[in-house]
Short mmCIF file of C-alpha atoms and ligand atoms in Angstrom, two decimals:
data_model
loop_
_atom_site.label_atom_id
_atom_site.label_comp_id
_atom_site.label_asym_id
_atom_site.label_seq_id
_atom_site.Cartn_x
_atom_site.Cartn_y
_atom_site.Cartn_z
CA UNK H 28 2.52 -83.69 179.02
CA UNK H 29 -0.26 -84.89 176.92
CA UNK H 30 -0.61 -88.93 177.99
CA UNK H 31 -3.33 -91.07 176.10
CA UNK H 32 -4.56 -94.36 176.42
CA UNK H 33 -5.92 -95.59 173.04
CA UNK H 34 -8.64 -98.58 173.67
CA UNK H 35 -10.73 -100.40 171.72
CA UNK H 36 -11.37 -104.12 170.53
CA UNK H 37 -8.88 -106.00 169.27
CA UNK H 38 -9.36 -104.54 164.88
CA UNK H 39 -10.80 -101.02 166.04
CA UNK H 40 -7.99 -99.12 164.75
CA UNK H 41 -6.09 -98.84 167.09
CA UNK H 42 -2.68 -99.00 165.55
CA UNK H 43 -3.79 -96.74 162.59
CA UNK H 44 -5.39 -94.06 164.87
CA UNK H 45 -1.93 -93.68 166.60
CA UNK H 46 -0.19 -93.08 163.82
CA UNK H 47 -2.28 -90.22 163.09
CA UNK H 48 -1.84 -88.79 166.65
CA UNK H 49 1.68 -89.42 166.59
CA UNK H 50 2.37 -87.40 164.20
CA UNK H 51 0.16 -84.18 164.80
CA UNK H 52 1.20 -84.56 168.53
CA UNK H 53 4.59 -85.51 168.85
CA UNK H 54 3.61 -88.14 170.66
CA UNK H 55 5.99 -91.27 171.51
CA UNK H 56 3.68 -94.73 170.90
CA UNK H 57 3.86 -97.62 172.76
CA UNK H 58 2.21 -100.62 170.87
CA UNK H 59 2.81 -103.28 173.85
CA UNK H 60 1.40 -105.56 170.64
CA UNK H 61 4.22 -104.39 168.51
CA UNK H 62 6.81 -104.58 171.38
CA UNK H 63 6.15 -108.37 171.79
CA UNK H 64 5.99 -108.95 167.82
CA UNK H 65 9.44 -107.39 167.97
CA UNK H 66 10.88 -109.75 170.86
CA UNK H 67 9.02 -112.84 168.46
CA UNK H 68 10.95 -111.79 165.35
CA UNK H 69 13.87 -111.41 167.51
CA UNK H 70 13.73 -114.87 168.94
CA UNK H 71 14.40 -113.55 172.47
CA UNK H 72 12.84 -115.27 175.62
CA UNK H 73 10.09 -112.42 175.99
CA UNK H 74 8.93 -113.29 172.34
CA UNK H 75 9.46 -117.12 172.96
CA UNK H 76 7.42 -116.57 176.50
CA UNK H 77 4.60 -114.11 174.48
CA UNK H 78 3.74 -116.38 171.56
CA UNK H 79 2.65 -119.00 173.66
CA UNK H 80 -0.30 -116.70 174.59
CA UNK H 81 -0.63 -114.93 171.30
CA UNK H 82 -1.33 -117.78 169.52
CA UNK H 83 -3.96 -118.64 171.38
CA UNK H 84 -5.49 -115.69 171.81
CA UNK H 85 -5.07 -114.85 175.46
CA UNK H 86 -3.05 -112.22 177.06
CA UNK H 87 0.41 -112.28 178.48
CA UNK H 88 0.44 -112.09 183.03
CA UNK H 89 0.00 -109.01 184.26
CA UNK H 90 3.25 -108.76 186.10
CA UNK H 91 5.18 -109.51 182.82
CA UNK H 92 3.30 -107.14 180.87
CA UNK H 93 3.52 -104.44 183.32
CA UNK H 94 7.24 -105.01 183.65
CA UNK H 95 7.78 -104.66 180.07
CA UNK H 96 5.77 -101.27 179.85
CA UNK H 97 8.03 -100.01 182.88
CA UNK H 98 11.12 -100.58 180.82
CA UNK H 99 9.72 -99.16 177.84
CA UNK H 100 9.44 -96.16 179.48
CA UNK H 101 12.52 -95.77 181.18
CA UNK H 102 14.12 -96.33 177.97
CA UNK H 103 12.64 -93.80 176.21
CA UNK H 104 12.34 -90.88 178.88
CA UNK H 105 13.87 -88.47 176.04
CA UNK H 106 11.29 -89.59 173.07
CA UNK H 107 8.25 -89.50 175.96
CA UNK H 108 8.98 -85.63 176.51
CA UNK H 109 6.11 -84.46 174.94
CA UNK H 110 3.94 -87.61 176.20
CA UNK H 111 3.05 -91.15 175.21
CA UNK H 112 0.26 -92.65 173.17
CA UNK H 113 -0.55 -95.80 175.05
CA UNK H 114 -1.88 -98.50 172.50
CA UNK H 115 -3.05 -102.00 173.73
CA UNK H 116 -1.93 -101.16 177.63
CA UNK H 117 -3.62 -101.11 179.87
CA UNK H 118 -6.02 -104.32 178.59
CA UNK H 119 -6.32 -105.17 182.80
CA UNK H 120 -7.59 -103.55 185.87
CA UNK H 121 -4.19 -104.62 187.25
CA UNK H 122 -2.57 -102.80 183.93
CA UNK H 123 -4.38 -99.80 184.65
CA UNK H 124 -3.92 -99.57 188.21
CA UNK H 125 0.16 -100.12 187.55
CA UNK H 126 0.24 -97.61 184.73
CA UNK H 127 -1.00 -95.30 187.33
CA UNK H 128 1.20 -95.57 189.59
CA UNK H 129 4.14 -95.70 187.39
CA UNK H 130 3.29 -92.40 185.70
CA UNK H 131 2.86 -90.86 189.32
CA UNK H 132 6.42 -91.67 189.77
CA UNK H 133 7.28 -90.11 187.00
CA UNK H 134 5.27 -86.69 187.90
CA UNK H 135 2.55 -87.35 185.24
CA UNK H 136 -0.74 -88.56 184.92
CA UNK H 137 -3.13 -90.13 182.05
CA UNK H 138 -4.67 -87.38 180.33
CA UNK H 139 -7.35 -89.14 178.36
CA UNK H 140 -8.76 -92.38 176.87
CA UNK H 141 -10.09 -92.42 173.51
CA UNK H 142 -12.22 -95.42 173.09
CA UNK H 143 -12.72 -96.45 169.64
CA UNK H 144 -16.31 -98.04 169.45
CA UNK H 145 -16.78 -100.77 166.81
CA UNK H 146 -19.49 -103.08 166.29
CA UNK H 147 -18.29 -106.77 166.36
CA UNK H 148 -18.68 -108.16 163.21
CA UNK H 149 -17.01 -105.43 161.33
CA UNK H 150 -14.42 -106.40 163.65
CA UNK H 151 -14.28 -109.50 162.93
CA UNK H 152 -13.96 -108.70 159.01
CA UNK H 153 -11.01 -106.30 159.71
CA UNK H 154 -8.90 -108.56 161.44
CA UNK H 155 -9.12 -111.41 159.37
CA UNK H 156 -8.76 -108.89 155.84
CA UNK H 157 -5.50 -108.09 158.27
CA UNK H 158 -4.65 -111.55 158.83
CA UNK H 159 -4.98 -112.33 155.04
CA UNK H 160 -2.73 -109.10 153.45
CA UNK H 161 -0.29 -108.98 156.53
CA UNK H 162 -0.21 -112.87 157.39
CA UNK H 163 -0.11 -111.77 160.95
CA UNK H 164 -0.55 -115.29 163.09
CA UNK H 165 -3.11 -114.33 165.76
CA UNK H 166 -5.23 -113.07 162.85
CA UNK H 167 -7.32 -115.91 162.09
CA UNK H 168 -10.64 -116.86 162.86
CA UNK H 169 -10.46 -119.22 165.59
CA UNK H 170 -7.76 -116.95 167.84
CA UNK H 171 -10.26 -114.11 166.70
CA UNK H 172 -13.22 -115.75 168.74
CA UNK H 173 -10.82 -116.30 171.86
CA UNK H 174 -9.26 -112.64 171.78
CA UNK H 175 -12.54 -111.13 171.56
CA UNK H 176 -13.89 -113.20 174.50
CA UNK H 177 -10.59 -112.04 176.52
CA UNK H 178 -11.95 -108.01 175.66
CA UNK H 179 -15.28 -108.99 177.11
CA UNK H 180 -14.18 -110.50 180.16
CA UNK H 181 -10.66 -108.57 180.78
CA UNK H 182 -10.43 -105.94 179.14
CA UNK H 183 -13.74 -104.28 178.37
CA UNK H 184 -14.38 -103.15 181.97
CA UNK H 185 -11.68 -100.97 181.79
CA UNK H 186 -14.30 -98.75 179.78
CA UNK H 187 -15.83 -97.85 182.90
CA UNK H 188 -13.32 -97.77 185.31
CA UNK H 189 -12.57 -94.98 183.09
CA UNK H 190 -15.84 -93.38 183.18
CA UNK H 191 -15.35 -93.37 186.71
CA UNK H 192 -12.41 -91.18 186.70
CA UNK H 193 -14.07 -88.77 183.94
CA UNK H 194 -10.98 -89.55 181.35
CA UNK H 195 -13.26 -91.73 178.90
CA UNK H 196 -13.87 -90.40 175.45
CA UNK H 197 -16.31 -92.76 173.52
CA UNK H 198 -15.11 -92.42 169.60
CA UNK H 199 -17.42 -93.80 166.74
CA UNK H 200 -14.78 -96.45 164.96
CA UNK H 201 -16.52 -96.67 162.20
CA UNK H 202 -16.01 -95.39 158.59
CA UNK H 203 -13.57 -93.21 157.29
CA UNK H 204 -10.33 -93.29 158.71
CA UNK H 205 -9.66 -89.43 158.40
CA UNK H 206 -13.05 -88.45 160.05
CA UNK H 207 -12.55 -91.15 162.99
CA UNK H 208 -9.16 -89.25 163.19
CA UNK H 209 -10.72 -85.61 163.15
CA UNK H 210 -13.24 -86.77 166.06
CA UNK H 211 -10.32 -88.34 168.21
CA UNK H 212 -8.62 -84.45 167.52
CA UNK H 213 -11.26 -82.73 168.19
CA UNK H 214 -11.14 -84.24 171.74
CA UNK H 215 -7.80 -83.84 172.27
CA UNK H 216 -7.73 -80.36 171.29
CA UNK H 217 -9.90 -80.16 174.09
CA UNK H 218 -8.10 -81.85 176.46
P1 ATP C 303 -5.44 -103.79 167.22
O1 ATP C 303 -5.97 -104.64 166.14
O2 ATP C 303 -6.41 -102.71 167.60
O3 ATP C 303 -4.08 -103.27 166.91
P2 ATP C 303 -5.01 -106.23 168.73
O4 ATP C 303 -5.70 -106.63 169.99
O5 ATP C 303 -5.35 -106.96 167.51
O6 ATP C 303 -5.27 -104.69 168.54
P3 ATP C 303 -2.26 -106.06 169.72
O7 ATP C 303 -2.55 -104.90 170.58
O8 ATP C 303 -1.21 -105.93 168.70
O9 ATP C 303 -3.50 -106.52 168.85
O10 ATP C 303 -1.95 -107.33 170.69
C1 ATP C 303 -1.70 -108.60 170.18
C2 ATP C 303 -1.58 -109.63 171.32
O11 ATP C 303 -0.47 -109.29 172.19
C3 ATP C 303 -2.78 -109.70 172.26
O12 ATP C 303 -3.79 -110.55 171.76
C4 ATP C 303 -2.12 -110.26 173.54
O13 ATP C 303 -1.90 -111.64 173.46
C5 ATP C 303 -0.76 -109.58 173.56
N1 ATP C 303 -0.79 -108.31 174.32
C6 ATP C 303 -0.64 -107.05 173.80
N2 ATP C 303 -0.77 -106.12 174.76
C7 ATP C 303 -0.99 -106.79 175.93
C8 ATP C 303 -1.22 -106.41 177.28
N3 ATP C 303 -1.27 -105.11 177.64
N4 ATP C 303 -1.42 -107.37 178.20
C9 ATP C 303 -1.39 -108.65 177.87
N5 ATP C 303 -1.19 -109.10 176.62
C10 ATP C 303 -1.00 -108.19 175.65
MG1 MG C 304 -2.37 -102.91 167.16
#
């Protein structure tokens, strides 16, 4: 089972990249991003619960989030067979340290991160060109500044936690979208 974490800033591609994977791989994705957009469209209490800290910019509690990734899962044992693309979870040391031990229970391990390195005011462009052809509501400038301090202080030390373990793949973000795609296979080819 081939299981990758896809990190990066919030606007490094993330979303496209997977896509790409997905489909050469066979790989099930798991936007926890897309997840809670669903439950917002949906009007469900997860969504209701989630927008509160999407609009602001800051991420939902651990133990929700994790929760929500658990059930994910067990829902979709059948798609997962050939492994997961993990996009937006972990963004925590918690997160990471769960979706360890979850995958453990379930006999499998995370194969490899692919960090997609972008400088941050390209960034910053991207997501608010997103915000204005999409009209996504966390894409604006002023949630931009707060979700980019939450990477800094949250999420960005994930990078080398992963280090640590020898699973972190540093990708150049930048450019064209097929060559970031043909570095990302050329690691995973490798894997
Ligand atoms: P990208 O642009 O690369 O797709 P992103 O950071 O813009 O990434 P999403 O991954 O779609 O966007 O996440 C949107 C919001 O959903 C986050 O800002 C956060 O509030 C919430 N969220 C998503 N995943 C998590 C998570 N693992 N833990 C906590 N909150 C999360
Ligand atoms: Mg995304």
């Amino acid at each position: 089972m081939l299981n990758i974490v896809i990190f990066g800033a919030p606007g490094s591609g993330k979303g496209t990249q997977s896509e790409r994977i997905i489909e050469r791989y066979k790989l099930m994705h798991i936007s926890t991003g897309d997840v809670l957009r669903d439950n917002i469209r949906r009007g469900t209490q997860l969504g209701q619960t989630a927008k509160q800290y999407i609009d602001k910019g800051q991420l939902i509690p651990d133990q929700l989030m994790i929760g929500i990734l658990a059930d994910v899962l067990d829902q979709n044992r059948q798609a997962a067979e050939h492994g997961v693309i993990f996009d937006g979870f972990p963004r925590t040391i918690p997160q990471a340290e769960a979706l360890e031990t979850m995958l453990a229970e379930r006999g499998t391990a995370v194969s490899a991160v692919i960090g997609l390195e972008v400088p941050e005011q390209e960034l910053i462009e991207r997501i608010l060109l997103r915000g204005k052809q999409t009209g996504r509501s966390d894409d604006n400038l002023e949630t931009v500044q707060s979700r980019l301090q939450v990477y800094h202080n949250q999420t960005s030390p994930l990078r080398e936690f992963y280090v640590g373990k020898g699973l972190y793949h540093p990708i150049n973000g930048t450019g064209d979208i097929d060559e970031i795609f043909a570095s990302i296979a050329n690691v995973i080819d490798k894997l």
